[in-house]
JSON list of C-alpha atoms in Angstrom, two decimals:
[
{"chain": "A", "resi": 19, "resn": "ASP", "atom": "CA", "xyz": [-15.45, -6.34, -23.08]},
{"chain": "A", "resi": 20, "resn": "ASN", "atom": "CA", "xyz": [-16.38, -3.16, -21.71]},
{"chain": "A", "resi": 21, "resn": "ALA", "atom": "CA", "xyz": [-14.66, -1.07, -18.86]},
{"chain": "A", "resi": 22, "resn": "ILE", "atom": "CA", "xyz": [-15.77, 2.15, -17.07]},
{"chain": "A", "resi": 23, "resn": "ALA", "atom": "CA", "xyz": [-13.47, 4.08, -14.47]},
{"chain": "A", "resi": 24, "resn": "ILE", "atom": "CA", "xyz": [-15.52, 6.06, -11.94]},
{"chain": "A", "resi": 25, "resn": "MET", "atom": "CA", "xyz": [-14.21, 8.53, -9.45]},
{"chain": "A", "resi": 26, "resn": "ASP", "atom": "CA", "xyz": [-15.78, 7.90, -6.02]},
{"chain": "A", "resi": 27, "resn": "SER", "atom": "CA", "xyz": [-16.39, 10.26, -3.26]},
{"chain": "A", "resi": 28, "resn": "LYS", "atom": "CA", "xyz": [-12.74, 10.30, -1.76]},
{"chain": "A", "resi": 29, "resn": "LYS", "atom": "CA", "xyz": [-11.83, 11.33, -5.24]},
{"chain": "A", "resi": 30, "resn": "LYS", "atom": "CA", "xyz": [-10.26, 7.82, -5.89]},
{"chain": "A", "resi": 31, "resn": "LEU", "atom": "CA", "xyz": [-10.75, 5.77, -9.12]},
{"chain": "A", "resi": 32, "resn": "ALA", "atom": "CA", "xyz": [-12.49, 2.40, -9.37]},
{"chain": "A", "resi": 33, "resn": "LEU", "atom": "CA", "xyz": [-12.22, 0.37, -12.48]},
{"chain": "A", "resi": 34, "resn": "PHE", "atom": "CA", "xyz": [-15.47, -1.89, -13.35]},
{"chain": "A", "resi": 35, "resn": "TYR", "atom": "CA", "xyz": [-15.06, -4.19, -16.25]},
{"chain": "A", "resi": 36, "resn": "THR", "atom": "CA", "xyz": [-16.99, -6.86, -18.14]},
{"chain": "A", "resi": 37, "resn": "GLY", "atom": "CA", "xyz": [-15.96, -9.76, -20.30]},
{"chain": "A", "resi": 38, "resn": "LYS", "atom": "CA", "xyz": [-13.10, -12.03, -19.29]},
{"chain": "A", "resi": 39, "resn": "GLU", "atom": "CA", "xyz": [-12.06, -12.03, -15.41]},
{"chain": "A", "resi": 40, "resn": "ILE", "atom": "CA", "xyz": [-8.51, -11.14, -14.90]},
{"chain": "A", "resi": 41, "resn": "GLU", "atom": "CA", "xyz": [-6.36, -10.94, -11.61]},
{"chain": "A", "resi": 42, "resn": "ASP", "atom": "CA", "xyz": [-5.97, -7.45, -10.03]},
{"chain": "A", "resi": 43, "resn": "ARG", "atom": "CA", "xyz": [-2.35, -7.89, -9.53]},
{"chain": "A", "resi": 44, "resn": "GLU", "atom": "CA", "xyz": [-2.21, -8.77, -13.59]},
{"chain": "A", "resi": 45, "resn": "LEU", "atom": "CA", "xyz": [-4.42, -5.61, -14.18]},
{"chain": "A", "resi": 46, "resn": "GLN", "atom": "CA", "xyz": [-2.30, -3.42, -11.85]},
{"chain": "A", "resi": 47, "resn": "VAL", "atom": "CA", "xyz": [0.98, -4.67, -13.48]},
{"chain": "A", "resi": 48, "resn": "HIS", "atom": "CA", "xyz": [-0.53, -3.60, -16.75]},
{"chain": "A", "resi": 49, "resn": "PHE", "atom": "CA", "xyz": [-1.74, -0.39, -15.86]},
{"chain": "A", "resi": 50, "resn": "GLU", "atom": "CA", "xyz": [1.85, 0.49, -14.29]},
{"chain": "A", "resi": 51, "resn": "LYS", "atom": "CA", "xyz": [3.40, 0.07, -17.82]},
{"chain": "A", "resi": 52, "resn": "TYR", "atom": "CA", "xyz": [1.47, 2.92, -19.18]},
{"chain": "A", "resi": 53, "resn": "LEU", "atom": "CA", "xyz": [0.28, 5.18, -16.57]},
{"chain": "A", "resi": 54, "resn": "PRO", "atom": "CA", "xyz": [1.91, 7.21, -13.53]},
{"chain": "A", "resi": 55, "resn": "ALA", "atom": "CA", "xyz": [0.97, 5.41, -10.00]},
{"chain": "A", "resi": 56, "resn": "TYR", "atom": "CA", "xyz": [-1.58, 8.14, -8.94]},
{"chain": "A", "resi": 57, "resn": "MET", "atom": "CA", "xyz": [-3.79, 7.52, -12.16]},
{"chain": "A", "resi": 58, "resn": "ILE", "atom": "CA", "xyz": [-3.88, 3.61, -11.48]},
{"chain": "A", "resi": 59, "resn": "PRO", "atom": "CA", "xyz": [-7.53, 2.58, -10.19]},
{"chain": "A", "resi": 60, "resn": "TYR", "atom": "CA", "xyz": [-7.49, 1.33, -6.50]},
{"chain": "A", "resi": 61, "resn": "ARG", "atom": "CA", "xyz": [-9.92, -1.02, -6.86]},
{"chain": "A", "resi": 62, "resn": "PHE", "atom": "CA", "xyz": [-10.82, -3.41, -10.05]},
{"chain": "A", "resi": 63, "resn": "VAL", "atom": "CA", "xyz": [-14.34, -5.16, -9.99]},
{"chain": "A", "resi": 64, "resn": "TYR", "atom": "CA", "xyz": [-15.26, -7.68, -12.58]},
{"chain": "A", "resi": 65, "resn": "MET", "atom": "CA", "xyz": [-18.96, -8.08, -13.15]},
{"chain": "A", "resi": 66, "resn": "GLU", "atom": "CA", "xyz": [-20.96, -10.29, -15.35]},
{"chain": "A", "resi": 67, "resn": "GLN", "atom": "CA", "xyz": [-22.89, -7.04, -16.44]},
{"chain": "A", "resi": 68, "resn": "PHE", "atom": "CA", "xyz": [-23.18, -3.49, -15.71]},
{"chain": "A", "resi": 69, "resn": "PRO", "atom": "CA", "xyz": [-26.29, -2.29, -13.74]},
{"chain": "A", "resi": 70, "resn": "LEU", "atom": "CA", "xyz": [-28.54, -0.34, -16.17]},
{"chain": "A", "resi": 71, "resn": "SER", "atom": "CA", "xyz": [-30.73, 2.68, -15.28]},
{"chain": "A", "resi": 72, "resn": "LYS", "atom": "CA", "xyz": [-34.08, 2.76, -16.50]},
{"chain": "A", "resi": 73, "resn": "ASN", "atom": "CA", "xyz": [-33.44, 4.47, -19.86]},
{"chain": "A", "resi": 74, "resn": "GLY", "atom": "CA", "xyz": [-30.78, 1.28, -20.51]},
{"chain": "A", "resi": 75, "resn": "LYS", "atom": "CA", "xyz": [-27.57, 3.33, -19.53]},
{"chain": "A", "resi": 76, "resn": "ILE", "atom": "CA", "xyz": [-24.96, 2.21, -17.22]},
{"chain": "A", "resi": 77, "resn": "ASP", "atom": "CA", "xyz": [-26.02, 3.23, -13.72]},
{"chain": "A", "resi": 78, "resn": "ARG", "atom": "CA", "xyz": [-22.87, 4.88, -12.47]},
{"chain": "A", "resi": 79, "resn": "ALA", "atom": "CA", "xyz": [-24.60, 5.44, -8.72]},
{"chain": "A", "resi": 80, "resn": "ALA", "atom": "CA", "xyz": [-25.23, 1.91, -8.51]},
{"chain": "A", "resi": 81, "resn": "LEU", "atom": "CA", "xyz": [-21.46, 0.84, -9.41]},
{"chain": "A", "resi": 82, "resn": "LEU", "atom": "CA", "xyz": [-20.40, 2.76, -6.65]},
{"chain": "A", "resi": 83, "resn": "GLN", "atom": "CA", "xyz": [-22.69, 1.14, -4.34]},
{"chain": "A", "resi": 84, "resn": "ILE", "atom": "CA", "xyz": [-20.89, -2.14, -4.93]},
{"chain": "A", "resi": 85, "resn": "ARG", "atom": "CA", "xyz": [-18.97, -3.54, -2.07]},
{"chain": "A", "resi": 86, "resn": "GLU", "atom": "CA", "xyz": [-16.57, -6.28, -3.45]},
{"chain": "A", "resi": 87, "resn": "LEU", "atom": "CA", "xyz": [-16.23, -9.05, -1.12]},
{"chain": "A", "resi": 88, "resn": "LYS", "atom": "CA", "xyz": [-12.70, -10.06, -0.63]},
{"chain": "A", "resi": 89, "resn": "GLU", "atom": "CA", "xyz": [-11.13, -12.12, 1.97]},
{"chain": "A", "resi": 90, "resn": "GLU", "atom": "CA", "xyz": [-9.02, -9.62, 4.08]},
{"chain": "A", "resi": 91, "resn": "SER", "atom": "CA", "xyz": [-5.55, -10.59, 5.19]},
{"chain": "A", "resi": 92, "resn": "ALA", "atom": "CA", "xyz": [-5.52, -9.59, 8.83]},
{"chain": "A", "resi": 93, "resn": "PRO", "atom": "CA", "xyz": [-2.31, -8.30, 10.60]},
{"chain": "A", "resi": 94, "resn": "ALA", "atom": "CA", "xyz": [-0.38, -11.25, 11.85]},
{"chain": "A", "resi": 95, "resn": "ASN", "atom": "CA", "xyz": [1.81, -9.09, 14.49]},
{"chain": "A", "resi": 96, "resn": "GLU", "atom": "CA", "xyz": [2.06, -5.96, 16.54]},
{"chain": "A", "resi": 97, "resn": "ILE", "atom": "CA", "xyz": [3.89, -3.93, 13.88]},
{"chain": "A", "resi": 98, "resn": "GLU", "atom": "CA", "xyz": [1.68, -5.06, 11.22]},
{"chain": "A", "resi": 99, "resn": "MET", "atom": "CA", "xyz": [-1.50, -3.98, 13.28]},
{"chain": "A", "resi": 100, "resn": "LYS", "atom": "CA", "xyz": [0.17, -0.35, 14.04]},
{"chain": "A", "resi": 101, "resn": "ILE", "atom": "CA", "xyz": [0.84, 0.01, 10.35]},
{"chain": "A", "resi": 102, "resn": "SER", "atom": "CA", "xyz": [-2.54, -1.12, 9.28]},
{"chain": "A", "resi": 103, "resn": "VAL", "atom": "CA", "xyz": [-4.36, 1.43, 11.87]},
{"chain": "A", "resi": 104, "resn": "ILE", "atom": "CA", "xyz": [-1.89, 4.50, 10.50]},
{"chain": "A", "resi": 105, "resn": "TRP", "atom": "CA", "xyz": [-2.85, 3.45, 6.83]},
{"chain": "A", "resi": 106, "resn": "GLY", "atom": "CA", "xyz": [-6.37, 3.33, 7.57]},
{"chain": "A", "resi": 107, "resn": "LYS", "atom": "CA", "xyz": [-6.58, 6.48, 9.15]},
{"chain": "A", "resi": 108, "resn": "TYR", "atom": "CA", "xyz": [-4.78, 8.12, 6.27]},
{"chain": "A", "resi": 109, "resn": "LEU", "atom": "CA", "xyz": [-6.48, 6.09, 3.61]},
{"chain": "A", "resi": 110, "resn": "GLU", "atom": "CA", "xyz": [-10.04, 6.61, 5.09]},
{"chain": "A", "resi": 111, "resn": "SER", "atom": "CA", "xyz": [-10.75, 2.85, 5.50]},
{"chain": "A", "resi": 112, "resn": "ASP", "atom": "CA", "xyz": [-11.64, 0.87, 8.31]},
{"chain": "A", "resi": 113, "resn": "GLN", "atom": "CA", "xyz": [-9.68, -2.35, 7.26]},
{"chain": "A", "resi": 114, "resn": "VAL", "atom": "CA", "xyz": [-6.58, -2.66, 5.45]},
{"chain": "A", "resi": 115, "resn": "SER", "atom": "CA", "xyz": [-5.39, -5.90, 4.34]},
{"chain": "A", "resi": 116, "resn": "VAL", "atom": "CA", "xyz": [-1.74, -6.41, 4.95]},
{"chain": "A", "resi": 117, "resn": "ASP", "atom": "CA", "xyz": [-1.31, -7.97, 1.37]},
{"chain": "A", "resi": 118, "resn": "GLU", "atom": "CA", "xyz": [-3.23, -4.97, -0.45]},
{"chain": "A", "resi": 119, "resn": "ASN", "atom": "CA", "xyz": [-0.94, -2.38, -2.43]},
{"chain": "A", "resi": 120, "resn": "PHE", "atom": "CA", "xyz": [-0.58, 1.00, -0.92]},
{"chain": "A", "resi": 121, "resn": "PHE", "atom": "CA", "xyz": [-1.74, 2.74, -4.58]},
{"chain": "A", "resi": 122, "resn": "ALA", "atom": "CA", "xyz": [-4.48, 0.33, -4.82]},
{"chain": "A", "resi": 123, "resn": "LEU", "atom": "CA", "xyz": [-5.93, 1.27, -1.49]},
{"chain": "A", "resi": 124, "resn": "GLY", "atom": "CA", "xyz": [-5.96, 5.09, -2.91]},
{"chain": "A", "resi": 125, "resn": "GLY", "atom": "CA", "xyz": [-2.58, 5.97, -1.71]},
{"chain": "A", "resi": 126, "resn": "ASP", "atom": "CA", "xyz": [-0.42, 8.81, -3.11]},
{"chain": "A", "resi": 127, "resn": "SER", "atom": "CA", "xyz": [2.74, 10.51, -2.73]},
{"chain": "A", "resi": 128, "resn": "ILE", "atom": "CA", "xyz": [1.48, 13.07, -0.13]},
{"chain": "A", "resi": 129, "resn": "ILE", "atom": "CA", "xyz": [-0.34, 10.29, 2.02]},
{"chain": "A", "resi": 130, "resn": "ALA", "atom": "CA", "xyz": [2.99, 8.21, 1.94]},
{"chain": "A", "resi": 131, "resn": "GLN", "atom": "CA", "xyz": [4.83, 11.35, 3.18]},
{"chain": "A", "resi": 132, "resn": "ARG", "atom": "CA", "xyz": [2.29, 11.66, 6.22]},
{"chain": "A", "resi": 133, "resn": "ILE", "atom": "CA", "xyz": [2.24, 8.11, 6.71]},
{"chain": "A", "resi": 134, "resn": "ALA", "atom": "CA", "xyz": [5.94, 7.92, 6.90]},
{"chain": "A", "resi": 135, "resn": "GLN", "atom": "CA", "xyz": [6.19, 10.89, 9.42]},
{"chain": "A", "resi": 136, "resn": "GLU", "atom": "CA", "xyz": [3.65, 9.07, 11.83]},
{"chain": "A", "resi": 137, "resn": "LEU", "atom": "CA", "xyz": [5.45, 5.82, 11.33]},
{"chain": "A", "resi": 138, "resn": "THR", "atom": "CA", "xyz": [8.75, 7.24, 12.14]},
{"chain": "A", "resi": 139, "resn": "LYS", "atom": "CA", "xyz": [7.48, 8.57, 15.40]},
{"chain": "A", "resi": 140, "resn": "GLN", "atom": "CA", "xyz": [5.43, 5.47, 16.30]},
{"chain": "A", "resi": 141, "resn": "PHE", "atom": "CA", "xyz": [8.54, 3.14, 15.98]},
{"chain": "A", "resi": 142, "resn": "ALA", "atom": "CA", "xyz": [11.42, 5.40, 16.69]},
{"chain": "A", "resi": 143, "resn": "VAL", "atom": "CA", "xyz": [13.18, 4.71, 13.50]},
{"chain": "A", "resi": 144, "resn": "LYS", "atom": "CA", "xyz": [13.71, 6.78, 10.17]},
{"chain": "A", "resi": 145, "resn": "ILE", "atom": "CA", "xyz": [11.23, 5.67, 7.58]},
{"chain": "A", "resi": 146, "resn": "PRO", "atom": "CA", "xyz": [11.64, 7.55, 4.43]},
{"chain": "A", "resi": 147, "resn": "PHE", "atom": "CA", "xyz": [8.28, 7.97, 2.41]},
{"chain": "A", "resi": 148, "resn": "VAL", "atom": "CA", "xyz": [9.64, 6.16, -0.53]},
{"chain": "A", "resi": 149, "resn": "LYS", "atom": "CA", "xyz": [10.09, 2.92, 1.51]},
{"chain": "A", "resi": 150, "resn": "ILE", "atom": "CA", "xyz": [6.03, 3.00, 1.64]},
{"chain": "A", "resi": 151, "resn": "VAL", "atom": "CA", "xyz": [5.89, 3.23, -2.04]},
{"chain": "A", "resi": 152, "resn": "GLU", "atom": "CA", "xyz": [8.69, 0.74, -2.57]},
{"chain": "A", "resi": 153, "resn": "THR", "atom": "CA", "xyz": [7.48, -1.62, -0.26]},
{"chain": "A", "resi": 154, "resn": "GLY", "atom": "CA", "xyz": [3.67, -1.13, -1.38]},
{"chain": "A", "resi": 155, "resn": "THR", "atom": "CA", "xyz": [2.03, -3.38, 1.44]},
{"chain": "A", "resi": 156, "resn": "VAL", "atom": "CA", "xyz": [1.59, -3.48, 5.22]},
{"chain": "A", "resi": 157, "resn": "LYS", "atom": "CA", "xyz": [3.44, -6.94, 5.34]},
{"chain": "A", "resi": 158, "resn": "GLU", "atom": "CA", "xyz": [6.41, -5.57, 3.49]},
{"chain": "A", "resi": 159, "resn": "LEU", "atom": "CA", "xyz": [6.51, -2.43, 5.19]},
{"chain": "A", "resi": 160, "resn": "ALA", "atom": "CA", "xyz": [6.51, -4.14, 8.63]},
{"chain": "A", "resi": 161, "resn": "ARG", "atom": "CA", "xyz": [9.46, -6.52, 7.28]},
{"chain": "A", "resi": 162, "resn": "PHE", "atom": "CA", "xyz": [11.62, -3.54, 6.89]},
{"chain": "A", "resi": 163, "resn": "ILE", "atom": "CA", "xyz": [10.52, -1.73, 10.16]},
{"chain": "A", "resi": 164, "resn": "GLN", "atom": "CA", "xyz": [11.42, -5.10, 12.03]},
{"chain": "A", "resi": 165, "resn": "ALA", "atom": "CA", "xyz": [14.72, -5.17, 10.33]},
{"chain": "A", "resi": 166, "resn": "GLU", "atom": "CA", "xyz": [15.43, -1.42, 11.01]},
{"chain": "A", "resi": 167, "resn": "THR", "atom": "CA", "xyz": [14.51, -2.12, 14.60]},
{"chain": "A", "resi": 168, "resn": "GLU", "atom": "CA", "xyz": [16.49, -4.97, 15.17]},
{"chain": "A", "resi": 169, "resn": "SER", "atom": "CA", "xyz": [19.73, -3.15, 13.65]},
{"chain": "A", "resi": 170, "resn": "LYS", "atom": "CA", "xyz": [19.07, -0.13, 15.96]},
{"chain": "A", "resi": 171, "resn": "GLU", "atom": "CA", "xyz": [19.01, -2.55, 18.98]},
{"chain": "A", "resi": 172, "resn": "GLU", "atom": "CA", "xyz": [22.36, -3.96, 18.28]},
{"chain": "A", "resi": 173, "resn": "PRO", "atom": "CA", "xyz": [24.68, -1.11, 17.65]},
{"chain": "A", "resi": 174, "resn": "LYS", "atom": "CA", "xyz": [28.07, -1.40, 16.25]},
{"chain": "A", "resi": 175, "resn": "ALA", "atom": "CA", "xyz": [31.08, 0.77, 16.69]},
{"chain": "A", "resi": 176, "resn": "THR", "atom": "CA", "xyz": [33.84, 1.20, 13.76]},
{"chain": "A", "resi": 177, "resn": "LEU", "atom": "CA", "xyz": [37.30, 1.55, 14.95]},
{"chain": "A", "resi": 178, "resn": "LEU", "atom": "CA", "xyz": [39.86, 3.09, 12.74]},
{"chain": "A", "resi": 179, "resn": "SER", "atom": "CA", "xyz": [43.46, 1.84, 13.21]},
{"chain": "A", "resi": 180, "resn": "GLU", "atom": "CA", "xyz": [46.24, 3.34, 10.83]},
{"chain": "A", "resi": 181, "resn": "ASN", "atom": "CA", "xyz": [47.91, 0.04, 10.71]},
{"chain": "A", "resi": 182, "resn": "GLN", "atom": "CA", "xyz": [45.02, -2.35, 10.33]},
{"chain": "A", "resi": 183, "resn": "GLY", "atom": "CA", "xyz": [42.43, -0.45, 8.49]},
{"chain": "A", "resi": 184, "resn": "GLU", "atom": "CA", "xyz": [39.09, -0.34, 9.18]},
{"chain": "A", "resi": 185, "resn": "LYS", "atom": "CA", "xyz": [37.48, -2.68, 12.16]},
{"chain": "A", "resi": 186, "resn": "THR", "atom": "CA", "xyz": [33.97, -3.25, 13.13]},
{"chain": "A", "resi": 187, "resn": "VAL", "atom": "CA", "xyz": [33.56, -4.29, 17.07]},
{"chain": "A", "resi": 188, "resn": "GLU", "atom": "CA", "xyz": [30.47, -4.73, 19.19]},
{"chain": "A", "resi": 189, "resn": "ALA", "atom": "CA", "xyz": [29.70, -1.42, 21.05]},
{"chain": "A", "resi": 190, "resn": "SER", "atom": "CA", "xyz": [29.83, -3.04, 24.33]},
{"chain": "A", "resi": 191, "resn": "GLN", "atom": "CA", "xyz": [33.36, -3.95, 23.95]},
{"chain": "A", "resi": 192, "resn": "THR", "atom": "CA", "xyz": [34.52, -0.72, 23.36]},
{"chain": "A", "resi": 193, "resn": "GLU", "atom": "CA", "xyz": [34.07, 0.38, 27.07]}
]
């Protein structure tokens, strides 16, 4: 029925709406069709009705005080925990759910770049900032880092032979 978007004190856009309740992901997908990522609200809050001020207008200040109750998905392993802490630092959030979207939490390309640099130092593997954007969640980024870490631990050496073409062998066999 009605919707209002408000920028909070952290300069992040929150969308409050009435009418039919819609899954956050569905709203996210809808907005992704029409808006660049930085313009998509980081938070969607369904309400039965908007709070009104004494003179009958929508009370924007009251909307910003609403804390949506969500069941948080806690980190399941050390990699997810480290990523969550780093995301929380840059996204100014005490708790980051491993399933919440980076942009929905208020992330942007500049924050993604800073996080990528810190994660690269933390895990000693190259993490392009675009991976943060592509994976979108702590859980998916942790899978990427895990795969990169495992492939780094099992180095392969490529030998070139004029007669046999290219041949890959374990690094330990080359000594």
